[in-house]
Coordinates of C-alpha atoms in Angstrom, one line a residue:
M526 CA 177.9 78.6 241.6
S527 CA 177.9 82.4 240.5
R528 CA 176.0 85.2 242.7
A529 CA 175.2 88.3 242.2
R530 CA 176.1 90.5 244.9
I531 CA 174.1 93.4 246.6
I532 CA 174.3 96.5 249.0
A533 CA 171.1 97.0 250.5
I534 CA 169.8 97.6 253.6
A535 CA 167.8 99.6 256.0
V536 CA 168.4 102.1 258.8
A537 CA 166.6 99.9 261.1
A538 CA 165.2 99.7 258.0
S539 CA 165.7 100.2 254.1
L540 CA 163.3 103.4 254.6
L541 CA 165.1 106.3 255.4
F542 CA 163.6 109.2 257.4
A543 CA 164.0 112.8 257.5
V544 CA 166.7 114.4 259.6
D545 CA 164.7 115.4 262.8
A546 CA 163.3 111.6 262.8
R547 CA 167.3 110.5 262.5
A548 CA 169.0 112.5 264.9
N549 CA 166.8 111.4 268.2
G550 CA 164.9 108.6 269.0
A551 CA 161.4 108.3 268.0
L552 CA 160.2 109.8 271.6
E553 CA 162.2 113.0 271.1
S554 CA 161.6 113.0 267.4
V555 CA 157.5 113.2 268.1
A556 CA 157.8 115.3 271.0
S557 CA 160.0 118.1 269.2
Q558 CA 157.8 118.2 265.8
V559 CA 154.4 118.3 267.6
A560 CA 155.8 121.6 269.4
K561 CA 156.9 123.0 266.2
G562 CA 153.8 121.9 264.4
L563 CA 151.8 124.4 266.9
A564 CA 151.0 127.7 265.0
K565 CA 151.3 129.4 268.6
A566 CA 152.9 127.6 271.6
P567 CA 151.0 128.0 274.6
A568 CA 152.5 130.8 277.3
S569 CA 152.0 128.7 280.3
A570 CA 150.2 124.9 280.1
I571 CA 149.7 121.4 281.8
V572 CA 150.6 118.5 279.6
V573 CA 148.5 115.4 280.2
S574 CA 148.3 112.4 277.9
A575 CA 145.5 110.0 277.0
P576 CA 146.3 106.2 277.6
L577 CA 148.5 104.8 274.9
T578 CA 146.4 102.7 272.2
S579 CA 148.6 100.2 270.7
D580 CA 148.2 97.1 268.1
V581 CA 150.9 95.1 270.2
P582 CA 151.5 94.2 273.5
A583 CA 152.8 97.5 275.7
P584 CA 153.7 96.1 279.3
R585 CA 154.7 99.6 279.9
A586 CA 152.2 101.6 278.3
E587 CA 151.4 103.8 281.5
E588 CA 155.1 104.9 281.3
L589 CA 155.5 105.4 277.7
A590 CA 152.3 107.6 277.6
S591 CA 153.9 109.8 280.7
R592 CA 157.4 110.1 279.1
L593 CA 155.7 111.5 276.1
A594 CA 154.1 114.1 278.1
Q595 CA 157.1 115.0 279.8
L596 CA 158.8 115.2 276.5
V597 CA 156.0 117.5 274.9
A598 CA 156.2 119.8 278.2
G599 CA 159.8 120.0 277.8
A600 CA 159.8 120.9 273.9
L601 CA 157.1 123.6 274.7
G602 CA 159.1 125.3 277.7
A603 CA 158.5 128.0 279.2
A604 CA 155.9 127.4 282.3
T605 CA 154.9 124.5 280.7
R606 CA 154.7 121.2 283.1
A607 CA 153.4 117.5 282.6
H608 CA 150.9 115.9 284.6
P609 CA 152.2 112.7 286.0
Q610 CA 149.2 110.0 285.2
T611 CA 147.2 109.5 282.0
A612 CA 143.8 110.5 281.8
T613 CA 140.6 111.2 279.5
L614 CA 140.2 114.6 277.8
A615 CA 137.1 115.1 280.4
Q616 CA 139.3 114.6 283.4
A617 CA 142.1 116.3 281.8
R618 CA 139.8 119.3 281.6
A619 CA 139.3 119.1 285.0
V620 CA 143.3 118.8 286.1
A621 CA 143.5 122.1 284.1
A622 CA 140.6 123.6 285.4
K623 CA 142.5 126.0 287.9
G624 CA 144.3 128.3 285.4
S625 CA 146.4 126.5 283.0
D626 CA 146.3 125.4 279.4
L627 CA 145.6 122.3 278.5
V628 CA 147.7 120.2 275.9
F629 CA 146.2 116.8 275.6
V630 CA 148.4 114.4 274.0
Q631 CA 147.1 111.3 272.5
P632 CA 149.8 108.4 271.6
A633 CA 149.3 105.6 269.7
I634 CA 151.5 102.6 267.9
E635 CA 150.0 101.2 264.7
R636 CA 151.8 99.3 262.3
G637 CA 155.2 99.8 263.8
T638 CA 154.5 103.6 264.0
L639 CA 154.4 106.0 266.9
R640 CA 151.8 108.2 266.4
L641 CA 151.1 111.4 268.6
T642 CA 148.3 114.3 268.3
I643 CA 148.3 117.2 270.4
D644 CA 145.6 119.8 270.9
V645 CA 145.7 122.8 272.9
Y646 CA 142.6 123.8 275.0
A647 CA 142.2 127.3 276.4
V648 CA 140.8 127.3 280.1
V649 CA 137.7 128.4 280.7
A650 CA 137.6 129.9 284.2
N651 CA 134.3 132.0 284.1
A652 CA 131.7 129.7 285.6
W653 CA 128.6 130.9 282.8
D654 CA 131.1 130.4 279.7
R655 CA 131.7 126.7 281.2
V656 CA 127.8 126.5 281.3
R657 CA 127.3 128.1 277.8
D658 CA 130.0 125.8 276.3
P659 CA 131.4 122.9 278.3
T660 CA 133.5 121.3 275.8
P661 CA 135.2 123.9 273.9
P662 CA 137.1 123.2 270.7
P663 CA 140.8 122.9 270.4
R664 CA 142.5 126.3 269.4
G665 CA 146.0 124.6 268.5
H666 CA 146.7 121.2 266.8
A667 CA 149.7 119.0 265.6
F668 CA 150.7 115.7 264.9
A669 CA 153.7 113.9 264.0
Q670 CA 155.0 110.4 263.8
A671 CA 158.2 108.2 263.5
P672 CA 158.8 104.5 263.3
I673 CA 159.5 102.7 266.4
D674 CA 162.8 102.0 267.7
A675 CA 164.6 100.6 270.5
E676 CA 163.7 103.0 272.9
V677 CA 159.9 102.5 271.9
R678 CA 160.5 98.8 272.0
A679 CA 161.7 99.2 275.6
F680 CA 157.9 100.0 276.6
L681 CA 156.6 97.1 274.5
A682 CA 156.6 93.6 274.6
S683 CA 160.2 92.1 273.4
I684 CA 161.0 90.6 269.9
A685 CA 162.7 87.0 270.0
L686 CA 164.5 86.4 266.9
E687 CA 165.2 82.7 267.8
H688 CA 161.1 82.1 267.3
A689 CA 161.0 84.3 263.8
S690 CA 158.6 82.6 260.9
V691 CA 159.4 82.5 257.3
H692 CA 156.8 83.4 254.9
R693 CA 157.7 82.5 251.2
A694 CA 156.5 83.8 247.7
K695 CA 157.4 83.3 244.3
H696 CA 158.8 85.9 242.0
D697 CA 159.5 86.0 238.5
E698 CA 162.2 88.7 238.2
G699 CA 164.8 86.3 237.4
D700 CA 168.6 87.0 238.7
V701 CA 167.7 89.4 241.3
L702 CA 170.7 91.9 242.2
A703 CA 169.1 93.8 245.0
A704 CA 166.0 94.7 247.2
A705 CA 164.7 97.2 249.1
C706 CA 161.4 98.0 250.9
G707 CA 159.3 100.7 252.6
D708 CA 156.4 103.0 251.7
L709 CA 157.4 104.2 248.4
D710 CA 154.0 105.9 247.3
G711 CA 153.1 107.5 250.6
D712 CA 149.7 105.4 251.3
G713 CA 151.4 103.9 254.7
G714 CA 152.1 100.3 253.4
M715 CA 155.4 98.8 252.8
E716 CA 156.1 98.2 249.2
L717 CA 159.3 96.0 248.0
A718 CA 161.5 96.6 245.2
L719 CA 163.3 94.3 243.2
V720 CA 166.6 94.8 241.2
S721 CA 167.5 92.5 238.1
R722 CA 169.9 93.2 235.1
A723 CA 166.6 93.6 233.1
R724 CA 164.3 96.1 235.2
V725 CA 163.2 97.5 238.7
A726 CA 160.2 96.1 240.2
V727 CA 158.0 97.6 242.9
G728 CA 155.3 95.4 244.3
R729 CA 153.6 93.3 247.2
I730 CA 153.4 90.0 248.3
V731 CA 149.8 88.5 247.3
N732 CA 148.5 85.3 247.8
G733 CA 152.2 84.0 247.9
K734 CA 153.5 85.8 244.9
F735 CA 155.7 89.3 244.3
V736 CA 153.1 91.0 242.1
P737 CA 154.7 93.8 240.5
R738 CA 152.7 97.5 240.7
K739 CA 155.0 99.4 238.5
T740 CA 158.4 98.1 236.6
A741 CA 160.9 100.0 234.4
A742 CA 163.4 98.4 232.2
W743 CA 167.1 99.6 232.4
S744 CA 167.0 100.2 228.9
S745 CA 164.6 103.5 229.5
L746 CA 166.8 104.4 232.6
A747 CA 170.3 104.4 231.8
A748 CA 172.7 103.4 229.3
R749 CA 175.2 100.6 229.7
A750 CA 178.4 101.4 231.6
P751 CA 181.8 101.5 229.3
V752 CA 183.5 99.2 231.5
P753 CA 181.0 96.9 233.5
M754 CA 182.6 94.6 236.3
R755 CA 182.9 90.9 235.6
E756 CA 180.2 90.2 238.1
A757 CA 177.1 92.4 238.4
I758 CA 176.8 94.3 241.8
G759 CA 173.3 96.4 242.8
G760 CA 172.1 98.5 245.2
A761 CA 168.8 99.6 246.3
S762 CA 167.3 102.1 249.1
I763 CA 164.1 103.7 249.4
V764 CA 164.8 107.5 250.3
T765 CA 162.4 110.2 252.1
D766 CA 163.1 113.8 251.8
G767 CA 160.0 115.5 253.6
D768 CA 156.6 114.0 252.3
Q769 CA 158.7 112.7 248.9
A770 CA 160.0 109.3 248.5
K771 CA 162.1 108.5 246.1
L772 CA 163.2 104.7 245.1
F773 CA 167.5 104.3 244.5
V774 CA 168.6 102.1 242.5
G775 CA 171.9 101.0 240.6
T776 CA 173.9 98.3 238.8
T777 CA 177.3 98.4 238.0
D778 CA 176.0 97.4 234.3
R779 CA 174.5 100.7 234.3
G780 CA 175.2 103.2 237.5
G781 CA 173.0 104.4 239.8
V782 CA 169.7 106.7 239.2
A783 CA 166.8 108.0 241.4
L784 CA 163.4 107.1 240.8
D785 CA 160.1 108.4 241.7
A786 CA 157.1 106.3 242.9
S787 CA 155.8 105.7 239.6
L788 CA 159.3 104.6 238.6
S789 CA 159.8 107.7 236.5
L790 CA 163.3 108.9 236.0
V791 CA 164.4 111.5 238.3
G792 CA 168.1 111.8 237.8
S793 CA 171.3 110.1 237.8
L794 CA 173.6 109.5 241.1
R795 CA 177.0 109.5 241.9
G796 CA 177.5 106.0 242.5
I797 CA 175.5 102.6 243.4
P798 CA 173.2 103.3 246.1
I799 CA 173.3 101.9 249.5
A800 CA 170.8 102.6 252.6
A801 CA 172.4 104.2 255.4
S802 CA 170.8 107.2 257.7
E803 CA 171.4 109.1 254.7
D804 CA 171.2 109.0 251.4
A805 CA 174.8 107.1 250.5
C806 CA 176.4 105.9 247.3
A807 CA 179.1 104.2 246.6
A808 CA 181.8 104.2 243.9
P809 CA 182.9 101.2 242.0
N810 CA 186.1 100.5 240.5
A811 CA 185.9 98.1 237.9
G812 CA 189.0 97.0 237.5
G813 CA 189.5 96.0 241.4
S814 CA 185.6 94.3 240.8
S815 CA 184.8 96.3 244.2
F816 CA 184.0 99.6 245.6
E817 CA 186.7 102.1 247.2
G818 CA 186.7 104.6 249.7
D819 CA 183.6 105.7 251.8
P820 CA 180.2 106.5 250.7
V821 CA 179.2 109.9 249.7
A822 CA 175.9 111.5 248.9
C823 CA 174.2 110.4 245.7
A824 CA 173.4 113.8 244.2
L825 CA 175.8 114.8 241.3
D826 CA 176.1 118.0 242.4
A827 CA 179.7 118.8 243.5
S828 CA 178.7 121.0 246.9
Q829 CA 177.1 118.1 248.1
R830 CA 180.1 115.4 247.7
A831 CA 179.7 114.6 251.8
K832 CA 181.1 111.4 253.0
R833 CA 178.3 109.5 254.7
F834 CA 180.2 107.5 256.9
A835 CA 183.4 105.9 257.4
S836 CA 183.8 102.3 255.7
P837 CA 185.4 100.0 257.8
T838 CA 187.6 98.7 255.0
A839 CA 189.2 100.4 252.1
R840 CA 188.0 98.0 249.5
C841 CA 184.9 96.0 249.6
D842 CA 182.2 94.3 247.4
A843 CA 179.4 95.2 249.8
M844 CA 178.8 97.6 252.7
A845 CA 176.3 98.8 255.0
G846 CA 175.9 101.4 257.7
F847 CA 173.1 103.0 260.0
D848 CA 172.4 105.0 263.3
V849 CA 171.2 102.4 265.9
V850 CA 169.1 103.9 268.4
R851 CA 169.7 102.8 271.9
P852 CA 167.1 102.2 274.7
D853 CA 167.9 105.2 276.2
G854 CA 167.3 107.4 273.0
S855 CA 171.2 107.9 272.1
V856 CA 172.4 107.2 268.7
R857 CA 175.7 105.3 267.9
A858 CA 176.8 104.5 264.5
A859 CA 176.9 101.0 262.8
A860 CA 178.8 99.8 259.8
I861 CA 179.7 96.7 258.1
A862 CA 182.0 96.2 254.7
R863 CA 182.7 92.5 253.3
E864 CA 186.4 92.4 251.6
P865 CA 186.1 90.5 248.1
G866 CA 188.0 87.6 250.0
G867 CA 185.0 87.0 252.3
K868 CA 186.2 89.0 255.5
L869 CA 183.4 91.0 257.1
D870 CA 184.6 94.1 259.1
A871 CA 182.3 95.5 261.6
R872 CA 182.5 98.3 263.5
F873 CA 179.7 99.9 266.3
G874 CA 180.6 102.7 267.8
E875 CA 184.3 102.6 268.8
A876 CA 184.4 98.9 268.9
T877 CA 185.6 96.9 265.9
H878 CA 185.1 92.9 264.9
V879 CA 186.0 90.9 261.7
L880 CA 184.0 87.6 260.8
D881 CA 185.6 85.3 258.6
G882 CA 183.9 83.5 255.6
V883 CA 181.3 85.6 254.7
G884 CA 179.1 85.4 251.5
A885 CA 178.8 88.3 249.2
Q886 CA 175.3 89.2 250.4
I887 CA 175.1 91.2 253.8
A888 CA 172.6 93.5 255.4
L889 CA 172.3 95.4 258.6
G890 CA 169.5 96.5 260.7
D891 CA 168.2 96.2 264.5
L892 CA 165.6 93.4 264.1
D893 CA 164.9 92.7 267.5
Q894 CA 164.8 96.6 268.5
D895 CA 167.0 96.3 271.5
G896 CA 169.6 98.7 270.7
S897 CA 172.1 96.5 269.3
P898 CA 172.5 95.8 265.6
E899 CA 172.1 92.1 263.8
I900 CA 174.6 91.4 261.3
V901 CA 172.9 89.3 258.3
A902 CA 175.1 87.2 255.7
S903 CA 174.7 84.6 253.5
A904 CA 177.6 81.7 253.8
A905 CA 180.4 81.8 251.6
D906 CA 181.0 77.8 251.1
G907 CA 179.1 75.0 250.4
D908 CA 175.4 75.0 251.0
D909 CA 173.7 78.8 251.0
A910 CA 172.6 79.8 254.4
I911 CA 171.1 83.3 256.0
T912 CA 172.8 83.5 259.3
I913 CA 171.9 86.4 261.7
W914 CA 174.3 87.6 264.6
S915 CA 173.6 90.2 267.0
W916 CA 176.2 92.4 268.2
D917 CA 176.5 94.5 271.2
G918 CA 179.7 95.8 270.8
A919 CA 181.4 94.8 274.1
S920 CA 181.6 90.8 273.4
D921 CA 182.1 88.7 270.0
P922 CA 178.6 88.6 267.8
K923 CA 176.3 86.1 269.0
E924 CA 174.5 83.8 266.3
R925 CA 170.7 84.5 266.8
L926 CA 169.5 82.3 263.8
R927 CA 170.8 80.2 260.7
L928 CA 168.3 79.4 257.8
P929 CA 169.3 76.9 254.8
A930 CA 168.9 78.4 251.9
P931 CA 170.0 76.2 249.4
G932 CA 169.0 77.7 246.1
G933 CA 171.1 80.4 246.7
V934 CA 170.9 84.0 248.6
R935 CA 170.6 86.3 245.9
A936 CA 169.7 89.8 247.6
L937 CA 169.2 90.7 251.4
C938 CA 167.7 93.7 252.9
T939 CA 165.6 94.7 255.9
C940 CA 162.3 96.6 256.3
P941 CA 160.8 99.1 259.0
P942 CA 158.2 97.8 261.5
E943 CA 154.8 97.2 260.3
E944 CA 153.3 93.9 260.7
G945 CA 153.0 93.4 264.5
G946 CA 155.4 96.6 265.3
A947 CA 158.5 94.3 264.3
P948 CA 160.9 95.3 261.7
A949 CA 161.6 92.2 258.7
L950 CA 164.1 90.7 257.0
V951 CA 163.6 90.3 253.0
A952 CA 165.7 87.6 251.4
V953 CA 165.4 86.7 247.7
V954 CA 166.4 82.9 247.7
D955 CA 166.5 81.7 244.0
G956 CA 163.1 82.1 242.8
E957 CA 161.4 82.8 246.0
V958 CA 160.9 86.0 248.2
W959 CA 161.4 85.2 252.1
I960 CA 160.2 87.5 254.6
V961 CA 161.5 86.7 258.0
R962 CA 159.8 88.5 260.8

């Protein structure tokens, strides 16, 4: 059976976040962002956190809130210190009553996102002023958010991949070449992009069916490639630059293009997009029916021709790479690349491994948020299937889940945390979209 190949993955998901959110784990990222977000940082203050509110079980909620208070205090610097226990605002005012300004931290986990709000209150030392206005308004305010990662997950209930469920929905997009998911329109909800040889469609799953919100025909986006590959390869990723999200899509029939949330053309790309910790494009070689070299920045501007990561192999027909956040907040790079013969080369930090007999569809992500990547691949021979391995880099990859897919796997991608705070795997299997969470 002929299969379209894809290269679409995520950074812990397909949605790529701004540089500050990628450079550190989520905890340090949000603490740094709220400190920078204050118009004027207090010269000295005591940082007190409210109890964590969370839509997922958080056995170590108190520890997480206290850790955030410490990180905010460190980010503010100077003579700022963190209070060791959580408290209500009234209790926090009492803690700060002896002279320090109060920085009140309100942490929340909602729909897979860590949200942090801080308010700065001046201490009212004069007794008459306290009587006249016992609850003065804040004189400083800041907010930041980041998707939860392995560092945050260490304080929450763990995710068991072996217990994942599969939700199936129909689609009418024909022969899908690639998929990506993320918040493209900025409304806080995940959207799914499906790329076929005919068009690009962005929508959501509604009542067991993929319902496109916007579509764009390839004929209106890009001319046909003068020398296409024998078998089309597609790629897709949703890239966030500041507050603006763009959809990068491409096929070896047409090349790569950048689209805005309405699927209007923004510009052309250097190659076929792949999802990574930064925007990344791979250069196709029609004669070899493969990609060659390392992925580079997608912008056509020559000054942006930066290598994004080192491909584990010089020639491949699919690749993926992203920075994995470890439970301690450190970051380790991971990458996979499939050679045309079916050998998958993997790298995690300094460790390398080879998986043989892998199919043309691959993806990479930390699906259980334990700080080790999951490698996802279709089968090379016999009845198709989706196999998920976990790899800690110290031993061989461990098979965690195998899902028979007799209709044929057309595309794979990973999604950022949303429902239940867990990332998801999206698989396009024949005429269906599978959400594995």
